CSV table of C-alpha atoms in Angstrom, one decimal:
chain,number,residue,atom,x,y,z
J,1,MET,CA,33.1,-29.5,0.6
J,2,ALA,CA,34.1,-28.6,-3.4
J,3,LEU,CA,31.0,-26.4,-3.7
J,4,TRP,CA,30.7,-24.8,0.4
J,5,GLY,CA,33.6,-24.7,1.5
J,6,GLU,CA,35.2,-25.3,5.2
J,7,GLY,CA,32.4,-25.0,8.1
J,8,THR,CA,32.5,-22.3,9.9
J,9,THR,CA,31.6,-21.4,13.6
J,10,THR,CA,30.0,-18.1,12.9
J,11,VAL,CA,25.9,-17.4,11.2
J,12,ALA,CA,24.2,-14.7,10.0
J,13,SER,CA,20.7,-14.1,10.7
J,14,ASP,CA,17.3,-11.5,9.2
J,15,SER,CA,14.2,-11.4,7.7
J,16,THR,CA,12.8,-11.5,3.9
J,17,HIS,CA,9.2,-9.8,3.4
J,18,VAL,CA,7.3,-11.5,1.2
J,19,ARG,CA,4.1,-10.8,-0.3
J,20,ALA,CA,1.5,-13.0,1.0
J,21,TYR,CA,-2.7,-13.1,0.1
J,22,ASP,CA,-4.9,-12.3,3.1
J,23,GLN,CA,-6.2,-15.2,3.2
J,24,ASN,CA,-2.8,-16.2,4.7
J,25,ILE,CA,-3.7,-16.4,8.4
J,26,PHE,CA,-0.3,-15.4,9.3
J,27,THR,CA,-0.6,-12.6,6.6
J,28,GLU,CA,0.2,-8.9,8.6
J,29,TRP,CA,0.5,-5.0,7.7
J,30,HIS,CA,4.3,-4.9,8.2
J,31,SER,CA,4.6,-1.2,8.8
J,32,ARG,CA,8.4,-1.1,7.4
J,33,TYR,CA,8.5,-2.9,4.9
J,34,GLY,CA,5.0,-1.3,3.3
J,35,GLY,CA,2.9,-4.6,2.5
J,36,ARG,CA,0.6,-7.1,3.8
J,37,GLY,CA,1.9,-10.2,4.0
J,38,ILE,CA,4.9,-12.7,5.8
J,39,LEU,CA,8.7,-13.1,7.4
J,40,ILE,CA,10.7,-16.0,6.6
J,41,TYR,CA,13.8,-15.8,8.6
J,42,TRP,CA,17.0,-17.5,7.9
J,43,HIS,CA,20.2,-18.4,9.3
J,44,ILE,CA,23.3,-18.2,6.8
J,45,GLU,CA,26.6,-19.7,7.8
J,46,ARG,CA,28.7,-17.4,6.4
J,47,GLY,CA,30.2,-20.4,3.6
J,48,SER,CA,26.5,-19.1,2.8
J,49,MET,CA,25.1,-22.3,3.5
J,50,VAL,CA,21.3,-21.8,5.0
J,51,VAL,CA,21.1,-23.9,8.3
J,52,HIS,CA,17.9,-22.8,9.1
J,53,SER,CA,14.5,-21.1,7.9
J,54,GLN,CA,11.7,-20.5,9.6
J,55,THR,CA,7.7,-18.1,9.0
J,56,LEU,CA,7.0,-15.6,11.2
J,57,ARG,CA,4.0,-12.9,11.4
J,58,ALA,CA,5.4,-9.5,10.2
J,59,SER,CA,4.4,-8.3,14.3
J,60,ALA,CA,7.0,-10.9,15.3
J,61,SER,CA,9.8,-10.8,17.5
J,62,GLU,CA,13.3,-11.1,15.5
J,63,VAL,CA,14.8,-11.2,18.5
J,64,HIS,CA,13.6,-14.6,19.7
J,65,ALA,CA,13.1,-15.8,15.8
J,66,MET,CA,16.9,-15.5,16.1
J,67,ILE,CA,18.0,-17.7,18.6
J,68,GLU,CA,15.3,-19.7,17.9
J,69,GLY,CA,18.1,-20.3,15.8
J,70,ALA,CA,21.0,-20.6,16.5
J,71,VAL,CA,19.6,-23.1,19.1
J,72,ARG,CA,17.5,-25.7,16.6
J,73,HIS,CA,19.0,-25.5,13.8
J,74,GLY,CA,19.3,-28.9,12.9
J,75,THR,CA,23.2,-29.7,12.2
J,76,THR,CA,25.7,-30.9,14.0
J,77,MET,CA,27.5,-26.7,13.8
J,78,LYS,CA,28.2,-24.8,17.4
J,79,VAL,CA,27.3,-21.6,16.6
J,80,GLU,CA,29.6,-19.4,18.2
J,81,GLY,CA,28.5,-16.5,17.1
J,82,ASN,CA,25.5,-14.7,15.2
J,83,TYR,CA,25.7,-11.5,12.9
J,84,VAL,CA,22.0,-9.3,13.1
J,85,ASP,CA,21.1,-6.0,12.2
J,86,SER,CA,19.5,-3.5,14.8
J,87,HIS,CA,15.8,-5.3,14.7
J,88,GLY,CA,17.6,-9.0,15.8
J,89,GLN,CA,18.9,-7.2,19.0
J,90,THR,CA,18.1,-5.9,22.4
J,91,GLU,CA,19.0,-5.5,25.9
J,92,ILE,CA,17.3,-9.3,26.7
J,93,GLY,CA,19.3,-10.7,23.4
J,94,PHE,CA,22.1,-9.8,24.4
J,95,GLY,CA,21.9,-11.2,28.2
J,96,VAL,CA,20.0,-14.8,26.5
J,97,THR,CA,22.6,-15.8,24.3
J,98,ARG,CA,25.2,-15.0,26.7
J,99,VAL,CA,23.3,-17.5,28.9
J,100,LEU,CA,23.3,-19.6,26.4
J,101,GLY,CA,27.1,-19.4,24.6
J,102,PHE,CA,27.0,-17.4,21.7
J,103,ASP,CA,28.7,-13.8,21.4
J,104,LEU,CA,25.3,-11.5,19.9
J,105,LEU,CA,27.0,-9.2,17.0
J,106,PRO,CA,24.5,-7.0,15.6
J,107,ARG,CA,24.8,-3.6,12.9
J,108,ILE,CA,23.2,-1.1,15.0
J,109,LYS,CA,21.9,1.7,12.7
J,110,GLN,CA,23.4,5.3,13.6
J,111,ILE,CA,26.3,3.9,15.9
J,112,LYS,CA,27.8,7.0,15.8
J,113,LYS,CA,25.1,8.4,17.8
J,114,VAL,CA,25.8,5.4,20.3
J,115,LYS,CA,27.0,5.0,23.8
J,116,LEU,CA,29.7,2.5,23.5
J,117,TYR,CA,30.6,1.3,27.6
J,118,ARG,CA,33.6,-1.3,27.9
J,119,VAL,CA,32.9,-4.4,29.9
J,120,GLU,CA,35.7,-3.4,32.4
J,121,SER,CA,37.9,-0.1,33.1
J,122,GLY,CA,41.2,-0.3,32.3
J,123,GLU,CA,41.3,-2.1,29.6
J,124,GLY,CA,41.3,1.4,26.7
J,125,ASP,CA,44.5,-0.1,25.5
J,126,LEU,CA,42.1,-3.1,23.8
J,127,TYR,CA,40.5,-0.7,21.4
J,128,PRO,CA,42.6,2.5,21.4
J,129,ARG,CA,40.4,4.0,18.0
J,130,LEU,CA,37.0,4.0,20.4
J,131,THR,CA,38.9,5.3,23.1
J,132,PRO,CA,36.9,8.6,22.2
J,133,ALA,CA,33.8,7.6,21.9
J,134,MET,CA,33.7,5.2,25.1
J,135,THR,CA,32.9,5.3,29.1
J,136,PRO,CA,34.6,3.4,31.3
J,137,VAL,CA,31.4,0.4,33.1
J,138,GLY,CA,31.9,-0.6,36.7
J,139,PRO,CA,29.7,-0.9,39.9
J,140,ASP,CA,30.7,3.0,40.9
J,141,ARG,CA,29.2,4.3,37.7
J,142,ALA,CA,25.4,4.3,39.1
J,143,GLU,CA,24.5,6.8,36.9
J,144,LEU,CA,23.9,4.2,34.2
J,145,ARG,CA,20.3,4.0,32.2
J,146,PRO,CA,19.3,1.1,34.4
J,147,ASP,CA,17.0,0.4,31.7
J,148,ASP,CA,20.5,-0.3,29.5
J,149,GLN,CA,20.8,-3.4,31.7
J,150,VAL,CA,20.5,-7.2,30.8
J,151,HIS,CA,20.3,-9.4,34.4
J,152,HIS,CA,21.9,-12.5,32.6
J,153,ARG,CA,23.5,-15.9,34.4
J,154,ASP,CA,27.4,-16.5,34.3
J,155,GLN,CA,27.2,-21.2,33.7
J,156,ALA,CA,29.3,-22.1,36.1
J,157,GLY,CA,29.1,-18.7,38.6
J,158,HIS,CA,25.5,-18.0,38.8
J,159,ARG,CA,26.5,-14.5,39.1
J,160,LEU,CA,25.4,-11.7,37.1
J,161,HIS,CA,27.5,-9.9,34.8
J,162,ARG,CA,28.5,-6.4,34.5
J,163,GLY,CA,28.6,-5.7,30.5
J,164,ASP,CA,26.5,-6.4,28.0
J,165,PRO,CA,26.0,-4.4,29.8
J,166,ALA,CA,25.9,-4.5,33.0
J,167,PRO,CA,23.2,-4.2,36.2
J,168,VAL,CA,24.9,-1.6,37.7
J,169,HIS,CA,21.7,-1.4,39.1
J,170,CYS,CA,21.0,-4.4,41.3
J,171,THR,CA,24.9,-4.7,41.6
J,172,GLY,CA,25.4,-0.9,43.4
J,173,GLY,CA,22.5,-1.5,45.6
J,174,LEU,CA,23.0,-5.6,46.8
J,175,GLY,CA,26.9,-4.7,47.1
J,176,HIS,CA,27.3,-8.2,45.5
J,177,ASP,CA,26.3,-9.3,41.9
J,178,ARG,CA,25.0,-12.7,42.9
J,179,LEU,CA,21.7,-13.9,40.8
J,180,SER,CA,20.3,-15.5,44.0
J,181,ALA,CA,20.3,-12.6,46.1
J,182,VAL,CA,17.5,-10.8,44.2
J,183,THR,CA,15.1,-10.0,45.4
J,184,PRO,CA,11.4,-8.7,44.5
J,185,ARG,CA,12.5,-5.4,46.9
J,186,GLU,CA,15.1,-5.0,44.0
J,187,ILE,CA,12.6,-5.2,41.4
J,188,ILE,CA,10.7,-3.1,42.9
J,189,ALA,CA,13.0,-0.6,44.1
J,190,TRP,CA,14.7,-0.7,40.0
J,191,ARG,CA,11.2,-0.3,38.7
J,192,ASP,CA,10.8,2.9,40.8
J,193,HIS,CA,13.8,4.8,39.5
J,194,LEU,CA,12.6,3.8,36.4
J,195,THR,CA,9.5,6.3,37.1
J,196,THR,CA,11.6,9.0,38.7
J,197,ALA,CA,15.0,9.3,35.9
J,198,GLY,CA,15.0,6.9,33.8
J,199,ASN,CA,15.6,8.3,30.9
J,200,ARG,CA,17.6,11.4,30.5
J,201,GLY,CA,16.5,14.5,29.5
J,202,ARG,CA,18.9,17.2,27.2
J,203,ASP,CA,21.5,18.1,29.1
J,204,ASN,CA,21.8,14.6,30.2
J,205,THR,CA,20.8,15.0,33.2
J,206,PRO,CA,18.1,12.1,34.4
J,207,ALA,CA,14.0,12.1,33.7
J,208,PRO,CA,11.0,10.4,34.4
J,209,MET,CA,10.2,7.3,32.1
J,210,ALA,CA,6.5,6.1,31.4
J,211,PRO,CA,4.4,4.6,32.8
J,212,ALA,CA,4.0,2.2,30.4
J,213,THR,CA,7.4,2.1,29.2
J,214,VAL,CA,8.7,0.8,32.7
J,215,ASN,CA,5.2,-1.7,32.0
J,216,ASN,CA,7.9,-3.0,29.0
J,217,HIS,CA,10.9,-3.3,30.7
J,218,LEU,CA,9.3,-5.6,33.4
J,219,ALA,CA,7.8,-7.7,31.3
J,220,HIS,CA,10.7,-7.7,29.4
J,221,LEU,CA,13.1,-8.9,32.7
J,222,SER,CA,10.2,-11.4,33.7
J,223,ALA,CA,10.7,-13.3,30.4
J,224,LEU,CA,13.6,-13.2,31.6
J,225,PHE,CA,13.1,-15.1,35.0
J,226,THR,CA,11.4,-16.6,33.6
J,227,TRP,CA,13.5,-19.0,31.6
J,228,ILE,CA,16.1,-19.0,33.7
J,229,THR,CA,13.6,-20.3,35.9
J,230,ALA,CA,12.9,-22.9,34.1
J,231,HIS,CA,16.7,-23.8,32.9
J,232,ALA,CA,18.9,-23.1,36.1
J,233,PRO,CA,20.0,-25.8,38.1
J,234,GLU,CA,17.7,-27.2,40.9
J,235,GLY,CA,18.4,-24.3,44.1
J,236,LEU,CA,19.5,-21.3,42.2
J,237,LEU,CA,16.3,-19.3,42.6
J,238,ARG,CA,15.2,-19.8,46.3
J,239,HIS,CA,12.6,-17.3,46.7
J,240,GLY,CA,10.8,-18.4,43.5
J,241,ASP,CA,10.5,-15.4,40.6
J,242,PRO,CA,11.2,-12.5,42.1
J,243,THR,CA,9.2,-10.2,39.4
J,244,LYS,CA,6.2,-12.6,39.8
J,245,LYS,CA,5.7,-10.0,43.3
J,246,VAL,CA,5.7,-6.6,41.3
J,247,ALA,CA,2.7,-4.7,39.7
J,248,PRO,CA,3.5,-3.1,37.1
J,249,LEU,CA,2.7,0.3,37.6
J,250,PRO,CA,-1.2,1.5,37.1
J,251,LEU,CA,-1.6,3.6,33.9
J,252,PRO,CA,-3.4,6.8,33.2
J,253,ALA,CA,-6.6,7.2,31.5
J,254,PRO,CA,-6.0,8.2,27.6
J,255,GLN,CA,-7.5,11.3,26.4
J,256,PRO,CA,-9.5,12.2,24.5
J,257,ARG,CA,-9.1,14.0,20.9
J,258,ALA,CA,-12.0,13.9,19.8
J,259,LEU,CA,-11.7,17.5,17.3
J,260,ALA,CA,-14.4,21.1,17.8
J,261,ALA,CA,-17.0,20.9,15.4
J,262,ALA,CA,-15.3,24.0,14.3
J,263,GLN,CA,-12.3,23.2,14.1
J,264,VAL,CA,-14.2,19.7,12.2
J,265,ARG,CA,-15.1,22.7,9.8
J,266,THR,CA,-12.8,24.5,9.3
J,267,VAL,CA,-10.7,21.1,8.9
J,268,LYS,CA,-12.4,20.3,5.8
J,269,ASN,CA,-12.9,23.8,4.7
J,270,VAL,CA,-9.2,23.9,3.9
J,271,VAL,CA,-9.8,20.6,2.5
J,272,ASP,CA,-12.2,21.2,0.0
J,273,ARG,CA,-9.9,24.4,-1.6
J,274,ILE,CA,-7.0,21.9,-1.4
J,275,GLU,CA,-6.8,21.9,-5.0
J,276,THR,CA,-4.7,25.7,-4.8
J,277,PHE,CA,-2.0,24.9,-1.9
J,278,HIS,CA,-0.8,21.7,-4.7
J,279,GLU,CA,-0.5,24.3,-7.1
J,280,LEU,CA,2.7,25.7,-9.4
J,281,LYS,CA,3.2,29.5,-7.9
J,282,GLY,CA,6.7,31.3,-9.8
J,283,ARG,CA,6.0,33.5,-12.5
J,284,ARG,CA,6.0,31.5,-15.6
J,285,HIS,CA,3.3,29.6,-14.4
J,286,ARG,CA,0.9,32.8,-13.9
J,287,GLY,CA,-2.0,33.2,-16.7
J,288,ALA,CA,-1.6,29.4,-17.8
J,289,ALA,CA,-5.0,28.3,-19.1
J,290,THR,CA,-5.2,24.6,-16.3
J,291,PRO,CA,-3.3,25.6,-13.4
J,292,ARG,CA,-0.2,23.4,-12.9
J,293,VAL,CA,0.4,21.7,-9.5
J,294,HIS,CA,3.6,19.5,-8.0
J,295,ALA,CA,4.8,16.5,-10.1
J,296,HIS,CA,3.8,14.0,-7.6
J,297,ALA,CA,0.5,16.5,-6.4
J,298,LEU,CA,-2.7,14.3,-6.0
J,299,PRO,CA,-4.8,17.1,-4.4
J,300,LEU,CA,-8.3,14.4,-4.9
J,301,ARG,CA,-7.2,11.4,-3.5
J,302,ASP,CA,-5.3,13.3,0.1
J,303,ARG,CA,-9.4,14.8,0.5
J,304,ALA,CA,-10.6,11.3,-0.1
J,305,ILE,CA,-8.1,10.5,2.8
J,306,ILE,CA,-9.1,13.6,5.2
J,307,TYR,CA,-13.3,12.6,4.4
J,308,LEU,CA,-12.6,8.5,4.8
J,309,LEU,CA,-10.4,9.3,8.5
J,310,PHE,CA,-13.1,11.4,9.5
J,311,GLY,CA,-16.3,10.0,8.4
J,312,THR,CA,-15.6,6.1,8.6
J,313,GLY,CA,-13.0,5.8,11.1
J,314,LEU,CA,-11.3,3.9,10.5
J,315,ARG,CA,-6.7,2.9,11.1
J,316,ARG,CA,-4.3,4.4,9.0
J,317,ALA,CA,-3.3,0.8,8.7
J,318,GLU,CA,-6.9,-0.3,7.8
J,319,LEU,CA,-6.7,2.8,4.9
J,320,VAL,CA,-3.5,1.6,3.6
J,321,GLY,CA,-4.6,-1.8,3.3
J,322,LEU,CA,-7.9,-1.5,0.9
J,323,ASN,CA,-8.4,-2.5,-2.0
J,324,LEU,CA,-11.0,-1.4,-4.8
J,325,ASP,CA,-12.6,-4.7,-4.7
J,326,GLN,CA,-13.7,-3.7,-1.1
J,327,LEU,CA,-15.9,-0.7,-2.5
J,328,GLU,CA,-19.4,-1.5,-2.7
J,329,PRO,CA,-19.7,0.3,-4.8
J,330,ALA,CA,-16.8,1.3,-7.3
J,331,ASN,CA,-17.9,3.0,-9.9
J,332,PRO,CA,-17.8,6.7,-9.5
J,333,GLU,CA,-21.3,7.7,-10.8
J,334,ARG,CA,-22.8,4.5,-9.2
J,335,LEU,CA,-20.5,5.6,-5.5
J,336,ARG,CA,-22.2,10.1,-5.7
J,337,GLN,CA,-25.3,8.0,-6.2
J,338,ALA,CA,-26.1,5.9,-3.4
J,339,LYS,CA,-26.6,6.9,0.3
J,340,LYS,CA,-25.7,2.8,1.5
J,341,ALA,CA,-22.2,2.9,-0.5
J,342,ARG,CA,-19.8,0.6,2.4
J,343,LEU,CA,-16.3,-1.0,2.7
J,344,ILE,CA,-16.3,-5.0,3.4
J,345,GLY,CA,-13.7,-7.1,5.4
J,346,VAL,CA,-11.7,-3.8,6.7
J,347,ARG,CA,-9.3,-6.0,8.4
J,348,GLY,CA,-9.2,-4.5,11.8
J,349,LYS,CA,-6.7,-5.1,15.1
J,350,GLY,CA,-6.6,-9.1,16.1
J,351,ARG,CA,-8.3,-10.4,13.2
J,352,THR,CA,-10.9,-8.7,13.1
J,353,SER,CA,-13.7,-7.5,10.2
J,354,ARG,CA,-16.4,-5.6,9.5
J,355,THR,CA,-17.9,-3.5,7.0
J,356,VAL,CA,-17.8,-0.4,7.3
J,357,PHE,CA,-20.4,2.6,6.0
J,358,LEU,CA,-19.3,6.2,3.7
J,359,GLY,CA,-21.4,9.3,4.2
J,360,ARG,CA,-22.2,12.1,1.5
J,361,ASP,CA,-18.5,13.9,2.0
J,362,ALA,CA,-17.0,10.4,1.6
J,363,ARG,CA,-18.0,9.4,-1.4
J,364,GLN,CA,-17.6,12.2,-2.8
J,365,ALA,CA,-14.6,12.8,-2.6
J,366,LEU,CA,-13.5,9.0,-3.5
J,367,ALA,CA,-15.6,9.4,-6.6
J,368,ASP,CA,-14.1,12.1,-7.1
J,369,TYR,CA,-10.4,11.2,-7.5
J,370,LEU,CA,-11.7,7.2,-8.7
J,371,ASP,CA,-13.1,9.2,-11.9
J,372,GLN,CA,-9.8,11.9,-12.3
J,373,GLU,CA,-6.8,10.8,-11.0
J,374,ARG,CA,-6.7,6.7,-10.1
J,375,PRO,CA,-6.6,5.6,-13.3
J,376,GLY,CA,-3.5,6.4,-14.1
J,377,ASP,CA,-1.9,5.8,-11.7
J,378,ALA,CA,-3.4,1.9,-11.8
J,379,ALA,CA,-1.8,2.1,-14.8
J,380,ALA,CA,1.6,1.8,-13.5
J,381,SER,CA,0.4,-1.0,-10.9
J,382,THR,CA,1.0,-4.4,-10.4
J,383,GLY,CA,-0.3,-6.7,-8.2
J,384,PRO,CA,-3.8,-6.1,-5.6
J,385,ALA,CA,-5.9,-3.2,-6.8
J,386,ALA,CA,-4.9,-1.4,-4.2
J,387,LEU,CA,-7.7,1.4,-3.6
J,388,LEU,CA,-6.0,3.9,-2.7
J,389,LEU,CA,-2.7,4.4,-5.2
J,390,SER,CA,0.8,7.2,-4.6
J,391,ALA,CA,2.0,8.7,-7.9
J,392,ALA,CA,3.2,7.0,-10.9
J,393,SER,CA,6.0,9.5,-10.6
J,394,ILE,CA,7.6,7.9,-8.0
J,395,ALA,CA,10.9,6.2,-8.6
J,396,ALA,CA,10.7,4.8,-4.8
J,397,ARG,CA,6.3,3.7,-5.4
J,398,GLN,CA,5.8,0.5,-4.4
J,399,PRO,CA,4.7,-2.2,-7.1
J,400,ASP,CA,1.2,-2.3,-6.5
J,401,GLY,CA,1.3,1.4,-5.7
J,402,HIS,CA,0.0,1.2,-2.4
J,403,LEU,CA,0.4,4.2,-0.2
J,404,SER,CA,2.8,3.6,3.5
J,405,ALA,CA,1.3,4.6,7.2
J,406,ARG,CA,3.7,7.0,6.8
J,407,SER,CA,2.2,9.0,4.1
J,408,ILE,CA,-0.4,8.7,5.9
J,409,ASN,CA,0.9,11.1,8.9
J,410,THR,CA,2.3,13.0,6.2
J,411,ILE,CA,-0.5,13.6,4.6
J,412,VAL,CA,-2.7,14.7,7.5
J,413,GLY,CA,0.4,17.0,9.6
J,414,GLU,CA,0.5,18.9,5.9
J,415,ILE,CA,-3.4,19.3,6.7
J,416,GLY,CA,-2.9,19.9,9.6
J,417,ARG,CA,0.0,22.8,9.3
J,418,LEU,CA,-2.3,23.9,6.2
J,419,HIS,CA,-5.5,24.6,8.5
J,420,ASP,CA,-3.3,25.9,11.3
J,421,ALA,CA,-1.5,28.8,9.0
J,422,GLN,CA,-5.2,30.5,8.1
J,423,MET,CA,-6.5,30.3,11.0
J,424,PRO,CA,-5.9,33.8,13.4
J,425,ASP,CA,-7.5,32.0,16.1
J,426,PRO,CA,-5.7,30.6,18.6
J,427,ASP,CA,-8.4,28.7,20.5
J,428,ARG,CA,-8.9,26.5,16.7
J,429,LYS,CA,-5.6,26.2,15.7
J,430,LEU,CA,-4.7,21.9,15.7
J,431,GLY,CA,-1.4,21.7,16.2
J,432,THR,CA,0.0,18.5,15.0
J,433,LEU,CA,-3.0,16.7,13.5
J,434,ARG,CA,-2.8,13.1,13.9
J,435,PRO,CA,-5.1,9.8,12.1
J,436,HIS,CA,-6.0,8.9,15.6
J,437,ASP,CA,-7.9,12.5,16.2
J,438,ALA,CA,-10.5,11.7,12.8
J,439,ARG,CA,-10.7,8.3,14.8
J,440,HIS,CA,-11.9,9.8,18.2
J,441,THR,CA,-13.6,12.5,16.3
J,442,PHE,CA,-16.1,10.4,13.8
J,443,ALA,CA,-16.4,8.2,17.3
J,444,TYR,CA,-17.5,10.9,19.8
J,445,GLY,CA,-19.8,12.0,16.7
J,446,LEU,CA,-20.9,8.2,16.0
J,447,SER,CA,-21.8,8.3,19.4
J,448,GLN,CA,-24.0,10.9,19.6
J,449,ALA,CA,-25.2,10.3,16.7
J,450,SER,CA,-26.2,6.9,18.1
J,451,GLY,CA,-27.8,7.4,21.6
J,452,HIS,CA,-24.1,5.8,22.9
J,453,ASN,CA,-24.5,2.5,21.5
J,454,ARG,CA,-22.0,0.1,22.1
J,455,ALA,CA,-23.1,-2.4,19.8
J,456,GLU,CA,-22.9,0.4,16.9
J,457,LEU,CA,-19.7,1.4,17.9
J,458,GLU,CA,-19.1,-1.8,18.5
J,459,ARG,CA,-19.4,-2.7,15.1
J,460,ARG,CA,-17.9,0.6,13.4
J,461,LEU,CA,-15.1,1.2,15.6
J,462,GLY,CA,-13.6,-2.7,15.7
J,463,HIS,CA,-13.3,-2.1,18.9
J,464,ALA,CA,-14.9,-4.6,22.4
J,465,ASN,CA,-12.8,-3.0,25.0
J,466,ASP,CA,-14.6,-0.4,27.5
J,467,ARG,CA,-11.7,1.7,28.5
J,468,TYR,CA,-12.1,2.5,24.8
J,469,LEU,CA,-15.2,2.5,24.1
J,470,ARG,CA,-15.2,5.7,27.3
J,471,LEU,CA,-12.7,7.4,25.6
J,472,TYR,CA,-13.9,7.7,22.8
J,473,THR,CA,-17.9,8.5,24.6
J,474,ASN,CA,-16.0,11.5,25.8
J,475,PRO,CA,-16.5,15.0,24.8
J,476,PRO,CA,-13.9,17.7,23.4
J,477,ASP,CA,-13.2,20.5,25.7
J,478,ASP,CA,-15.5,22.9,24.4
J,479,ILE,CA,-18.2,20.8,25.2
J,480,ALA,CA,-17.5,20.0,28.2
J,481,ALA,CA,-16.6,23.0,29.9
J,482,ASP,CA,-20.4,23.9,28.7
J,483,TYR,CA,-21.9,21.5,30.3
J,484,VAL,CA,-20.3,22.8,33.9
J,485,GLU,CA,-20.6,26.5,32.7
J,486,ASP,CA,-23.8,27.1,34.4
J,487,LEU,CA,-24.2,25.1,37.1
């Protein structure tokens, strides 16, 4: 008592990212923290006492961890409120915490852009300073986005609540709010409503929602009813789980995004001249014996990134996760001459690992980077030696120098903009160039070169899904048009 003070009934929870070696089975790449590791999720009582901790994967749900720690913290405290950040709250989280009898108290990013709703109309006097930002919610608010609605059960009356936020779609359609009356018919109507008017356009008019997003909402609702089925009193859902008989929407076939051969050629032309785009062009820099470049510019690294993406089909997360010891050979001179240079142990999705061979362009570009630019940045790095490093002059640089996945998007997108700025032919413009476009381009070229060898595609792409393998063998539009030109 003297050390920690008197206990309370509220906790705060959040995760801490901890770096971990690849041998750890929990290790995953975290897109937000920009590195490999695991998450430790803490529940801390307001007096700074840790009441629960757990280990998570980087891709795990923090909402699930929040509920787990608040319910099974192993102390005699009765949690009445849990403070979280934006990643610890979802619509389903609000519903489940209400059922469990404690309040979810999030700190929401950019709350000035979030529309707030009162639990009941006529309560404006309770929040006088928030009145301009709040809108009353009632059964007549049929225009409220249904994907913002959480269906949960009151412990006493087993009813659907309006609030946190309100299930207006079901209550408006049924005329009452009894959970036991929800049938597959209502779930199907809700699904169809999401499909046609689940989003809001820029002028605040109803807009369709993507099928994948609709299916995601169905999955969340199914998880909630599964939990209710397991914990609700017997006889509450006499007709069983109403979501089990509702089929998800069929997803449209993904479109091929491979670049045409002429586009690839002009992209490589831009990349081969990339140093000139980084040079300072001011009057005081003209006539210098050695052209000066921007402070953080690494043109040879950017060239190596483009050639690796187009020449290996690596995903962006796989690319930034590479270490120098995965490159064979790692010596620049030997790399230029070795025809069978490769990257070993490339970690892909689903804990897969594969070997990737490097083509001529990728070998030359990578050797130039290792020989001229990387040594200076490597001297300022700690920890495992990443293959591709961010500039040492960047103040917010990771200690080990690893690039973030978002930086790959920026580099590739800038190459696409430089390409289109110099391309007068509108048919050869790229629009927004993405890292995955390079993967599709490599996959189509590999399919053509290997005679559509499925085993080779699986080995080099790290994919065993027939749907995606068929997608990768689809030709670009100009080649597909040539197929039928003379038929």
